[in-house]
XYZ file of C-alpha atoms in Angstrom:
708
model
C -36.837 14.279 -12.095
C -36.368 13.351 -15.728
C -39.548 11.244 -15.722
C -41.746 14.304 -15.220
C -42.086 16.992 -17.859
C -41.822 20.641 -16.958
C -45.572 21.078 -17.313
C -46.262 18.163 -14.969
C -43.823 19.532 -12.412
C -45.855 22.718 -12.109
C -48.910 20.726 -11.066
C -47.239 17.956 -9.010
C -46.632 18.392 -5.285
C -43.629 16.373 -4.115
C -43.439 15.528 -0.408
C -40.836 13.490 1.485
C -42.378 11.704 4.494
C -40.459 10.498 7.566
C -41.383 9.794 11.189
C -39.755 9.062 14.543
C -36.258 10.463 14.046
C -35.571 10.397 17.838
C -32.728 12.893 17.751
C -30.507 12.509 20.811
C -31.163 8.805 21.363
C -28.305 7.266 23.404
C -26.347 10.512 23.175
C -24.073 9.313 26.016
C -23.201 6.037 24.297
C -19.771 6.296 22.700
C -20.665 4.003 19.801
C -24.299 4.826 18.988
C -24.529 8.501 20.017
C -24.401 9.829 16.425
C -26.787 7.319 14.805
C -29.947 9.435 15.031
C -28.234 12.555 13.651
C -26.659 10.712 10.702
C -30.033 9.253 9.727
C -31.725 12.666 9.954
C -28.936 14.232 7.915
C -29.490 11.601 5.228
C -33.235 12.306 5.215
C -32.612 16.023 4.637
C -30.060 15.207 1.923
C -32.582 13.000 0.125
C -35.106 15.847 0.271
C -32.579 18.142 -1.425
C -31.564 15.585 -4.048
C -35.155 14.761 -4.994
C -36.055 18.478 -5.053
C -39.168 17.954 -2.982
C -41.505 20.835 -2.181
C -41.389 20.188 1.568
C -40.377 17.623 4.205
C -43.174 16.164 6.340
C -42.308 14.712 9.779
C -44.753 12.577 11.750
C -43.682 13.258 15.350
C -40.945 12.254 17.808
C -38.324 14.432 16.172
C -36.562 14.431 19.561
C -36.159 11.443 21.820
C -36.370 13.400 25.078
C -39.078 15.767 26.186
C -36.317 18.182 27.254
C -33.447 17.520 24.827
C -29.932 18.469 25.836
C -28.143 21.526 24.493
C -25.913 19.279 22.390
C -28.945 17.657 20.743
C -30.602 21.001 20.048
C -27.440 22.461 18.543
C -26.901 19.490 16.228
C -30.545 19.519 15.108
C -30.411 23.249 14.326
C -27.140 22.805 12.422
C -28.621 20.064 10.214
C -31.742 22.090 9.464
C -29.732 25.221 8.657
C -27.467 23.352 6.246
C -30.314 21.852 4.228
C -33.282 24.186 4.672
C -31.832 27.692 4.295
C -30.965 28.426 0.663
C -32.087 30.519 -2.298
C -34.242 27.866 -3.976
C -37.756 29.175 -4.704
C -40.753 27.567 -3.007
C -43.252 26.464 -5.652
C -46.421 26.097 -3.548
C -48.687 28.482 -1.644
C -50.446 28.227 1.703
C -53.912 29.680 1.084
C -55.535 29.042 4.479
C -55.544 31.353 7.501
C -52.020 30.834 8.781
C -52.676 32.404 12.179
C -54.819 29.347 12.924
C -52.487 26.804 11.307
C -49.386 28.112 13.132
C -50.506 29.522 16.506
C -47.187 31.076 17.477
C -45.995 34.665 17.835
C -45.407 35.137 14.110
C -48.415 33.253 12.729
C -47.213 32.451 9.214
C -45.326 29.775 7.318
C -41.556 30.096 7.689
C -40.615 30.574 4.024
C -42.710 33.770 3.848
C -40.593 35.510 6.464
C -38.669 38.284 4.637
C -35.661 37.861 6.939
C -35.021 34.211 6.028
C -34.303 32.404 2.771
C -36.026 29.053 3.289
C -35.626 26.730 0.312
C -36.820 23.499 1.985
C -39.848 23.981 4.277
C -40.270 21.402 7.033
C -43.692 20.619 8.508
C -43.843 18.620 11.723
C -46.230 17.568 14.486
C -45.184 16.490 17.981
C -45.074 12.925 19.254
C -45.297 11.324 22.667
C -41.586 11.925 23.346
C -41.490 15.638 22.504
C -45.067 16.591 23.406
C -45.855 19.994 24.965
C -45.538 20.273 28.733
C -45.242 22.816 31.508
C -47.203 25.912 32.393
C -46.671 27.480 28.958
C -47.494 24.221 27.135
C -44.323 24.305 25.048
C -42.569 21.535 23.170
C -38.998 21.153 21.985
C -40.392 21.597 18.466
C -41.493 25.099 19.534
C -37.795 25.988 19.809
C -37.203 25.059 16.173
C -40.386 26.896 15.215
C -39.191 30.049 16.978
C -35.913 29.744 15.058
C -37.998 29.719 11.828
C -36.620 26.318 10.832
C -39.744 24.152 11.284
C -43.454 24.773 10.693
C -45.006 23.274 13.828
C -48.670 22.311 13.360
C -51.162 19.873 14.867
C -50.930 21.330 18.378
C -54.416 20.870 19.787
C -56.179 23.068 22.350
C -58.494 20.826 24.355
C -61.777 22.583 25.023
C -65.211 21.699 26.304
C -65.956 19.537 29.304
C -65.692 15.866 30.160
C -63.486 14.066 27.680
C -62.790 17.346 25.859
C -63.181 18.648 22.332
C -60.675 19.329 19.565
C -60.972 20.942 16.154
C -58.688 19.947 13.279
C -58.055 22.833 10.875
C -56.098 21.836 7.742
C -53.240 23.679 6.097
C -54.523 24.388 2.604
C -51.682 24.038 0.080
C -51.952 24.757 -3.611
C -49.468 24.128 -6.403
C -50.764 24.726 -9.900
C -53.929 22.709 -10.325
C -53.210 20.488 -7.290
C -54.885 21.339 -3.994
C -53.893 19.548 -0.775
C -55.525 19.825 2.665
C -52.932 18.805 5.278
C -54.406 17.813 8.666
C -52.153 17.368 11.684
C -52.946 15.735 15.024
C -50.152 15.775 17.582
C -49.950 13.001 20.142
C -52.737 12.798 22.712
C -52.983 10.032 25.284
C -54.390 7.018 23.464
C -57.064 6.266 26.072
C -58.383 9.806 25.914
C -58.299 10.154 22.143
C -59.986 6.765 21.813
C -62.919 7.993 23.906
C -62.987 11.306 22.069
C -63.436 9.548 18.742
C -66.313 7.561 20.221
C -67.961 10.671 21.713
C -70.238 12.508 19.262
C -68.903 15.892 18.138
C -65.793 15.631 20.344
C -63.538 15.665 17.248
C -64.464 18.320 14.694
C -63.018 18.315 11.173
C -62.919 21.578 9.229
C -63.337 21.250 5.450
C -62.425 23.753 2.720
C -65.300 25.743 1.346
C -66.427 25.015 -2.190
C -65.511 27.771 -4.659
C -65.877 28.269 -8.366
C -63.418 26.024 -10.125
C -62.498 24.150 -6.934
C -65.030 21.872 -5.280
C -64.651 20.153 -1.921
C -63.949 16.838 -3.651
C -61.035 18.398 -5.564
C -58.916 18.589 -2.415
C -56.481 15.770 -1.645
C -56.807 15.250 2.128
C -53.769 14.073 4.121
C -53.745 13.330 7.865
C -50.566 13.082 9.958
C -50.985 11.563 13.419
C -48.813 9.960 16.088
C -50.685 7.264 18.052
C -50.655 3.568 18.847
C -51.937 1.610 15.872
C -51.725 -2.038 16.904
C -52.160 -2.920 20.550
C -53.380 -5.871 22.598
C -55.726 -3.531 24.475
C -57.954 -1.722 21.944
C -58.511 1.145 24.401
C -54.812 2.001 24.202
C -54.804 2.372 20.412
C -56.637 4.207 17.650
C -58.701 2.161 15.249
C -58.436 3.148 11.595
C -62.225 3.064 11.364
C -62.478 6.020 13.773
C -61.154 8.319 11.050
C -63.499 10.059 8.584
C -63.959 8.641 5.108
C -63.202 11.865 3.242
C -59.481 11.420 3.964
C -57.322 10.175 1.098
C -53.924 9.464 2.660
C -52.738 8.954 6.245
C -49.184 9.170 7.603
C -49.046 7.111 10.794
C -46.277 7.842 13.270
C -45.231 6.283 16.590
C -45.014 2.712 15.278
C -41.337 1.919 14.628
C -41.810 -1.018 12.283
C -41.262 0.094 8.696
C -44.446 -0.550 6.679
C -43.872 2.220 4.188
C -45.930 0.749 1.336
C -49.405 2.371 1.462
C -52.167 -0.075 2.363
C -55.853 0.535 1.754
C -58.199 0.151 4.704
C -61.161 -2.008 3.644
C -64.384 -0.067 3.507
C -62.815 3.304 4.334
C -61.365 4.409 1.005
C -58.056 5.828 2.259
C -54.496 4.468 2.331
C -52.122 4.355 5.312
C -48.342 4.503 5.243
C -46.185 3.748 8.282
C -42.599 4.828 7.554
C -41.350 3.697 10.970
C -38.353 5.055 12.826
C -35.078 6.084 11.243
C -33.048 4.764 14.198
C -33.530 1.526 16.139
C -34.577 2.365 19.697
C -35.895 -1.108 20.609
C -34.032 -4.282 19.772
C -37.046 -6.226 18.546
C -37.899 -8.026 15.334
C -39.944 -5.133 13.918
C -36.986 -2.735 14.071
C -34.629 -5.131 12.297
C -36.352 -4.538 8.954
C -34.653 -2.122 6.518
C -35.483 1.539 7.156
C -37.130 3.644 4.445
C -38.637 7.047 3.800
C -41.486 7.745 1.381
C -41.491 10.121 -1.581
C -45.103 11.130 -2.233
C -45.991 12.763 -5.552
C -49.507 14.232 -5.720
C -51.255 15.467 -8.840
C -54.931 16.294 -8.565
C -56.585 13.430 -6.683
C -53.917 10.892 -7.660
C -50.659 10.082 -5.890
C -47.579 7.979 -6.591
C -45.524 6.566 -3.682
C -41.819 5.782 -3.972
C -39.956 4.255 -1.045
C -36.319 5.232 -0.621
C -33.993 3.139 1.589
C -31.784 4.746 4.226
C -28.174 3.638 3.874
C -26.688 5.360 6.923
C -28.681 3.293 9.428
C -26.650 0.949 11.619
C -27.180 -2.699 10.553
C -29.327 -4.717 12.923
C -29.600 -8.512 12.992
C -32.263 -10.299 15.004
C -33.037 -13.973 15.512
C -34.853 -16.300 17.890
C -33.732 -19.748 19.000
C -35.272 -22.451 21.189
C -32.637 -24.393 23.101
C -34.686 -27.574 23.412
C -34.953 -27.744 19.597
C -31.171 -27.730 19.130
C -29.736 -31.299 19.037
C -26.122 -30.345 19.867
C -26.918 -28.780 23.266
C -26.775 -30.664 26.571
C -29.154 -29.273 29.191
C -26.650 -30.102 31.947
C -23.609 -28.647 30.163
C -23.424 -24.833 30.237
C -20.388 -24.782 27.937
C -22.378 -26.406 25.142
C -24.977 -23.626 25.424
C -22.285 -20.941 25.227
C -20.619 -22.591 22.223
C -23.888 -22.781 20.330
C -24.732 -19.131 21.073
C -21.237 -18.098 19.923
C -21.839 -19.748 16.565
C -25.154 -17.918 16.186
C -23.561 -14.541 16.987
C -20.712 -15.138 14.514
C -23.171 -16.017 11.778
C -25.173 -12.849 12.410
C -22.029 -10.686 12.296
C -20.988 -12.221 8.962
C -24.516 -11.790 7.622
C -24.550 -8.080 8.455
C -21.128 -7.475 6.888
C -22.333 -8.930 3.584
C -25.204 -6.440 3.419
C -22.967 -3.388 3.743
C -22.853 -1.447 0.476
C -20.191 1.149 1.327
C -17.209 -0.597 2.900
C -15.561 2.707 3.814
C -18.343 3.400 6.322
C -18.466 -0.040 7.927
C -20.330 0.170 11.225
C -20.474 -2.205 14.138
C -23.794 -4.076 13.844
C -26.528 -4.438 16.425
C -27.126 -8.087 17.325
C -30.015 -9.416 19.354
C -30.772 -13.103 20.073
C -33.946 -14.053 21.863
C -33.340 -17.360 23.643
C -36.107 -19.661 24.857
C -34.396 -21.468 27.725
C -37.307 -23.676 28.860
C -35.745 -26.682 30.607
C -32.224 -25.203 30.493
C -30.082 -23.021 32.710
C -29.306 -19.401 31.843
C -25.950 -17.681 31.486
C -24.815 -14.165 32.356
C -25.540 -11.937 29.315
C -22.976 -9.294 30.329
C -20.205 -11.843 30.750
C -21.144 -13.466 27.452
C -20.993 -10.122 25.630
C -17.530 -9.147 26.874
C -15.854 -11.197 24.160
C -17.683 -9.164 21.482
C -16.548 -5.710 22.578
C -15.358 -3.982 19.412
C -17.258 -6.452 17.207
C -20.873 -5.460 17.890
C -22.414 -2.159 18.956
C -24.364 -3.632 21.892
C -22.161 -6.202 23.640
C -23.959 -5.766 26.966
C -27.406 -6.909 25.764
C -26.876 -9.374 22.921
C -28.898 -12.067 24.663
C -32.366 -11.859 26.121
C -33.855 -14.930 27.780
C -37.512 -15.858 27.826
C -39.673 -18.826 28.699
C -42.561 -20.211 26.690
C -45.879 -19.699 28.452
C -48.254 -22.577 28.980
C -51.093 -20.548 27.521
C -49.149 -19.883 24.371
C -46.160 -17.990 23.089
C -48.167 -14.944 22.064
C -48.135 -13.635 25.619
C -44.364 -13.975 25.740
C -43.990 -11.779 22.677
C -46.208 -9.105 24.167
C -44.377 -9.116 27.488
C -41.011 -9.034 25.766
C -41.885 -6.115 23.513
C -43.210 -4.138 26.456
C -40.073 -4.856 28.434
C -37.931 -3.618 25.558
C -39.985 -0.437 25.227
C -40.089 1.046 28.734
C -42.137 4.053 27.588
C -45.088 1.696 26.986
C -45.045 -0.129 30.312
C -48.386 -0.433 32.064
C -47.458 1.885 34.893
C -49.618 1.865 38.000
C -51.296 5.200 38.556
C -52.761 6.862 41.605
C -56.259 5.828 40.621
C -55.307 2.137 40.734
C -53.581 2.559 44.110
C -56.651 4.237 45.564
C -58.901 1.477 44.235
C -56.696 -1.314 45.599
C -56.560 0.107 49.128
C -60.222 1.216 49.249
C -59.213 4.765 50.034
C -61.309 7.877 49.616
C -59.855 11.144 48.377
C -61.397 13.933 50.412
C -59.552 17.087 49.342
C -57.950 16.652 45.924
C -59.614 14.715 43.056
C -57.816 11.511 42.202
C -57.671 12.236 38.467
C -55.953 15.578 39.105
C -53.282 13.872 41.191
C -52.896 11.181 38.536
C -52.164 13.750 35.817
C -49.848 15.685 38.132
C -47.835 12.532 38.844
C -47.644 11.738 35.124
C -46.321 15.208 34.303
C -43.882 15.152 37.225
C -42.352 11.783 36.295
C -42.546 11.631 32.500
C -42.247 15.318 31.602
C -40.002 16.481 34.448
C -42.500 19.182 35.369
C -41.415 20.181 38.878
C -44.420 22.482 39.260
C -46.998 19.771 38.508
C -48.191 19.170 42.096
C -48.068 22.855 42.966
C -50.208 23.646 39.932
C -52.664 20.897 40.886
C -53.123 22.227 44.435
C -53.253 25.815 43.228
C -55.908 24.997 40.674
C -58.188 23.246 43.164
C -57.781 26.105 45.645
C -58.703 28.694 43.031
C -61.599 26.575 41.827
C -63.056 26.525 45.342
C -62.643 30.277 45.717
C -64.259 30.988 42.374
C -67.163 28.665 43.128
C -67.875 30.401 46.433
C -67.506 33.859 44.940
C -69.802 32.947 42.060
C -72.592 31.434 44.138
C -72.562 33.787 47.128
C -74.565 36.999 47.327
C -72.091 39.726 48.196
C -74.711 41.658 50.154
C -76.015 38.749 52.260
C -72.806 36.750 52.626
C -71.992 36.514 56.339
C -68.899 35.356 58.083
C -70.454 32.551 60.106
C -71.848 30.891 56.961
C -68.415 30.412 55.387
C -67.773 26.866 56.618
C -71.195 25.615 55.621
C -70.891 27.295 52.260
C -67.531 25.640 51.591
C -68.955 22.246 52.485
C -71.840 22.642 50.074
C -69.453 23.903 47.397
C -67.191 20.868 47.797
C -70.134 18.486 47.519
C -71.306 20.194 44.339
C -67.827 19.997 42.812
C -67.491 16.296 43.590
C -70.921 15.608 42.085
C -70.028 17.476 38.918
C -66.717 15.641 38.644
C -68.519 12.313 39.067
C -70.757 13.163 36.140
C -67.772 13.831 33.891
C -65.433 11.125 32.701
C -62.365 10.378 34.753
C -58.773 11.022 33.693
C -59.754 13.879 31.438
C -57.412 16.425 32.970
C -54.306 17.454 31.148
C -51.865 20.044 32.455
C -50.837 22.766 30.030
C -53.101 21.606 27.246
C -55.852 24.132 27.812
C -56.150 27.816 28.477
C -56.615 28.748 32.101
C -59.586 30.540 33.577
C -58.651 30.244 37.220
C -57.451 33.414 38.925
C -53.767 33.447 39.720
C -53.067 30.065 38.146
C -51.718 29.271 34.693
C -52.898 25.649 34.656
C -56.424 24.386 34.110
C -58.210 21.085 33.741
C -60.717 19.658 31.322
C -63.533 19.588 33.872
C -63.271 23.246 34.868
C -66.679 24.850 35.321
C -65.436 28.225 34.099
C -64.003 26.678 30.972
C -67.345 25.064 30.231
C -69.002 28.458 30.354
C -66.351 30.032 28.174
C -66.552 27.303 25.568
C -70.325 27.635 25.555
C -69.963 31.030 23.943
C -67.654 29.692 21.274
C -68.685 30.601 17.760
C -69.983 27.671 15.789
C -69.901 29.322 12.420
C -68.598 27.342 9.530
C -68.365 23.917 8.219
C -67.683 21.008 10.544
C -67.699 17.264 10.064
C -68.048 15.173 13.216
C -65.922 12.092 13.701
C -68.900 9.771 13.974
C -70.700 10.769 10.806
C -67.925 12.459 8.808
C -70.485 13.909 6.458
C -69.988 16.796 4.071
C -71.978 19.835 5.189
C -71.191 23.369 4.114
C -71.816 26.810 5.559
C -70.389 29.966 4.033
C -68.850 32.504 6.357
C -66.334 35.277 6.157
C -62.691 34.526 6.937
C -60.048 36.645 8.520
C -57.835 38.674 6.250
C -54.222 39.094 7.180
C -53.145 42.091 5.178
C -49.687 40.761 4.358
C -50.720 39.365 1.015
C -48.505 36.308 1.151
C -49.631 33.860 -1.458
C -53.136 35.298 -1.451
C -54.090 37.226 -4.614
C -56.536 35.231 -6.662
C -56.338 32.316 -4.225
C -57.957 34.224 -1.366
C -61.314 32.605 -2.140
C -59.833 29.216 -1.206
C -59.409 30.154 2.404
C -60.638 27.690 4.929
C -64.056 28.381 6.415
C -64.992 29.030 10.037
C -61.564 29.650 11.405
C -62.773 32.523 13.602
C -64.184 30.040 16.103
C -60.931 29.717 18.005
C -60.593 33.502 18.165
C -64.095 33.818 19.535
C -63.225 31.256 22.170
C -60.199 33.266 23.272
C -62.221 36.451 23.578
C -64.987 34.768 25.543
C -62.372 33.204 27.739
C -60.861 36.583 28.569
C -64.287 37.959 29.480
C -65.000 34.954 31.696
C -61.685 35.417 33.470
C -62.397 39.104 34.043
C -65.795 38.268 35.518
C -64.269 35.781 37.930
C -61.616 38.256 39.014
C -64.196 40.972 39.741
C -66.278 38.536 41.780
C -63.269 37.427 43.802
C -62.357 41.069 44.485
C -65.880 41.720 45.808
C -65.602 38.679 48.038
C -62.247 39.859 49.335
C -63.726 43.306 50.227
C -66.564 41.685 52.139
C -64.163 39.470 54.039
C -62.015 42.459 54.913
C -65.039 44.436 56.172
C -66.019 41.588 58.485
C -62.628 41.746 60.152
C -61.519 38.255 59.208
C -58.029 37.809 57.621
C -57.837 36.134 54.210
C -55.455 33.494 55.482
C -57.905 32.273 58.096
C -60.585 32.045 55.452
C -58.463 29.674 53.377
C -57.725 27.530 56.403
C -61.383 27.331 57.308
C -62.154 26.226 53.769
C -59.741 23.336 54.068
C -60.964 22.348 57.541
C -64.605 22.362 56.586
C -63.957 20.378 53.438
C -62.304 17.641 55.454
C -65.055 17.454 58.051
C -67.860 17.759 55.572
C -66.754 14.831 53.453
C -65.754 12.681 56.436
C -69.285 12.730 57.849
C -70.871 10.143 55.539
C -67.993 7.666 55.794
C -68.191 4.814 58.285
C -65.595 2.996 60.303
C -62.946 5.732 60.051
C -61.471 8.039 62.636
C -59.867 11.309 61.678
C -58.128 13.990 63.656
C -59.963 17.279 63.423
C -57.573 19.998 62.210
C -56.866 22.928 64.431
C -58.437 26.123 63.176
C -56.731 29.430 63.848
C -59.826 31.582 63.167
C -61.939 33.181 65.848
C -63.895 30.863 68.044
C -61.707 27.758 67.794
C -60.008 27.434 71.177
C -59.101 23.767 71.273
C -58.823 20.716 69.025
C -60.991 17.656 69.443
C -59.458 14.342 68.458
C -61.276 11.136 67.648
C -64.758 12.683 67.731
C -67.085 11.038 65.156
C -70.385 12.737 65.938
C -72.696 14.131 63.306
C -73.104 17.217 65.454
C -69.404 18.132 65.277
C -69.766 20.306 62.204
C -72.749 22.162 63.652
C -70.999 22.685 66.973
C -67.857 24.036 65.322
C -69.968 26.361 63.211
C -71.681 27.999 66.156
C -68.780 28.105 68.642
C -67.955 31.569 69.902
C -71.340 33.169 69.336
C -73.259 35.163 71.960
C -75.437 33.447 74.553
C -78.409 35.493 73.402
C -78.480 33.612 70.127
C -78.664 30.144 71.684
C -82.270 29.552 70.707
C -81.601 30.615 67.134
C -78.508 28.401 67.035
C -80.460 25.379 68.228
C -83.137 25.898 65.568
C -80.526 26.183 62.865
C -78.758 23.099 64.180
C -81.967 21.062 64.126
C -82.718 22.156 60.569
C -79.200 21.246 59.468
C -79.333 17.800 61.111
C -82.811 17.044 59.765
C -81.646 17.877 56.254
C -80.427 14.698 54.585
C -76.805 15.003 53.634
C -75.985 13.335 50.322
C -73.341 10.653 50.448
C -70.535 11.468 48.032
C -68.950 8.304 46.687
C -66.758 7.551 43.687
C -65.904 4.180 42.213
C -62.221 4.448 41.373
C -61.601 0.768 40.876
C -63.744 0.045 37.833
C -62.398 0.794 34.391
C -64.239 3.084 32.029
C -67.214 1.506 30.310
């Protein structure tokens, strides 16, 4: 603090940057249960000691998607101790806060008159604590509701196909320094990768140029939480996808500490990767010393200062190859154990020498990767029993691996994936369908894939129910939208459902696969709170979205400006003379919500009309739903060859018996006209001939091939 004069302090924004705190990691382990909380407490203490303006977190604040009550209580206690005080906040948020913080309150936490916030905390979500469920809530939303954390970067996926997102920055001003803070919470890497490569799928909002403050005067910071380095480029985000107007990027999710900012060649911005504050994977990258970054910004210049974390448990890692050790006999297991004991003892002594504060001596983490090619293995658990009370992980000190013939690079990749179970290449429903040459006839395979992902990884017990409910409502809305309420007759219901199902499958084939995401979009289906990215109603609603303002696409990232009016909030927090610096075109999201409500109302009115017509024809609503399902099965089973299906039993009028094993093309026509009067036989035959003569399109989907 003494290095900066008082005049420089008024114009210098000081930010402490940290990522991947993983609060609650191993909370049931008696030795390591408090490690994540001690590291987070030290981070908050450093923020107080350095008198920073705010603390910036880059995702994965919690380790679990649904943290335990104990974890939540400890996190709230730490934030209350360090964030609530009488220290004045020296910066102002001059953008439209209802867009930056889309919660019930809609403003930054330190402006709440009921709280004295001296240390604001800004955070995005990661892949561990991402939003889930019907209400699309994250564990960070709990801290935001408690007014302890400013939660930003929560995207609303709009549009069709791969989707569309709009990044609106938080405009911060302190003296003569202006900072535009962009946040992008975790999105599946495969999807975000395709979004960056799709024109206009990622929109960047820029501040509007004003007198005395041009667009180039803003220091642009991006905080994101994605894979950075990966063997498969589709499962990571390339730095060259990002726009060139950015100045500084905080990259979360990668646990290796690379805190020193590095410039990306040809892009003009610098990237810092603070890494995790607690070791969650016993690999070489996590054994490096942990740091946080103090970022001082003045104008368009910044000064980074890395600060080491002293409360982190020491971690020692090494690799040995048994065949390279001369004192080991391949036929003598005792010689292998003796050599490994010497290595462990050396690592324990090495970690004890690094300890600065002897009063807080902690048991170290020790990991030895052993290449046992040509040798026999030993039991790792039995080997670690002698080190209980000496190391923090006696059960997994050793990990054995074999050198691959193709090279040792593959071994490293396999080992790192085995140590990080959240990044395993899990087999999804789409792959299972492709392997067994199956054909999904009722529910789309990508919807089931997302439902399974939410059910397993996010513990969403309503995932499959929401998937079925959505597809049912989508079919109803499609029929109600296309049918003429005056000419819609009861006997045409089955044929109409078949045509509707074919149209839906065709439209889904046009769109990209795996673009559905539960809880990440607003719903337009009637009676369902979950929607998907390829919803026809959502496409119509987003089509009426206002496009006013200034946007920069991810492909071009050019500077284009359009002046529009911005929303006033009437509270006057931090506005005054800075009101002209408000961000442009932030009414687009509001226009989308209004158009969405109108679209939903239109669908509801159409469904009500359809329900009245069905009631007047004397047919119960339940039978109508069953006929929809029956016709959809039969209609899609017609084009397939070499398969036999059991025709479902309909409970509507006219279905008196079930026919099993029938594979005739006339089955659908016969079922349609069963139960009609004999006087209409000639008309029925003409309609049947017309239906059979009409070429039925074959609906096929290639689920095995990867995306091009």
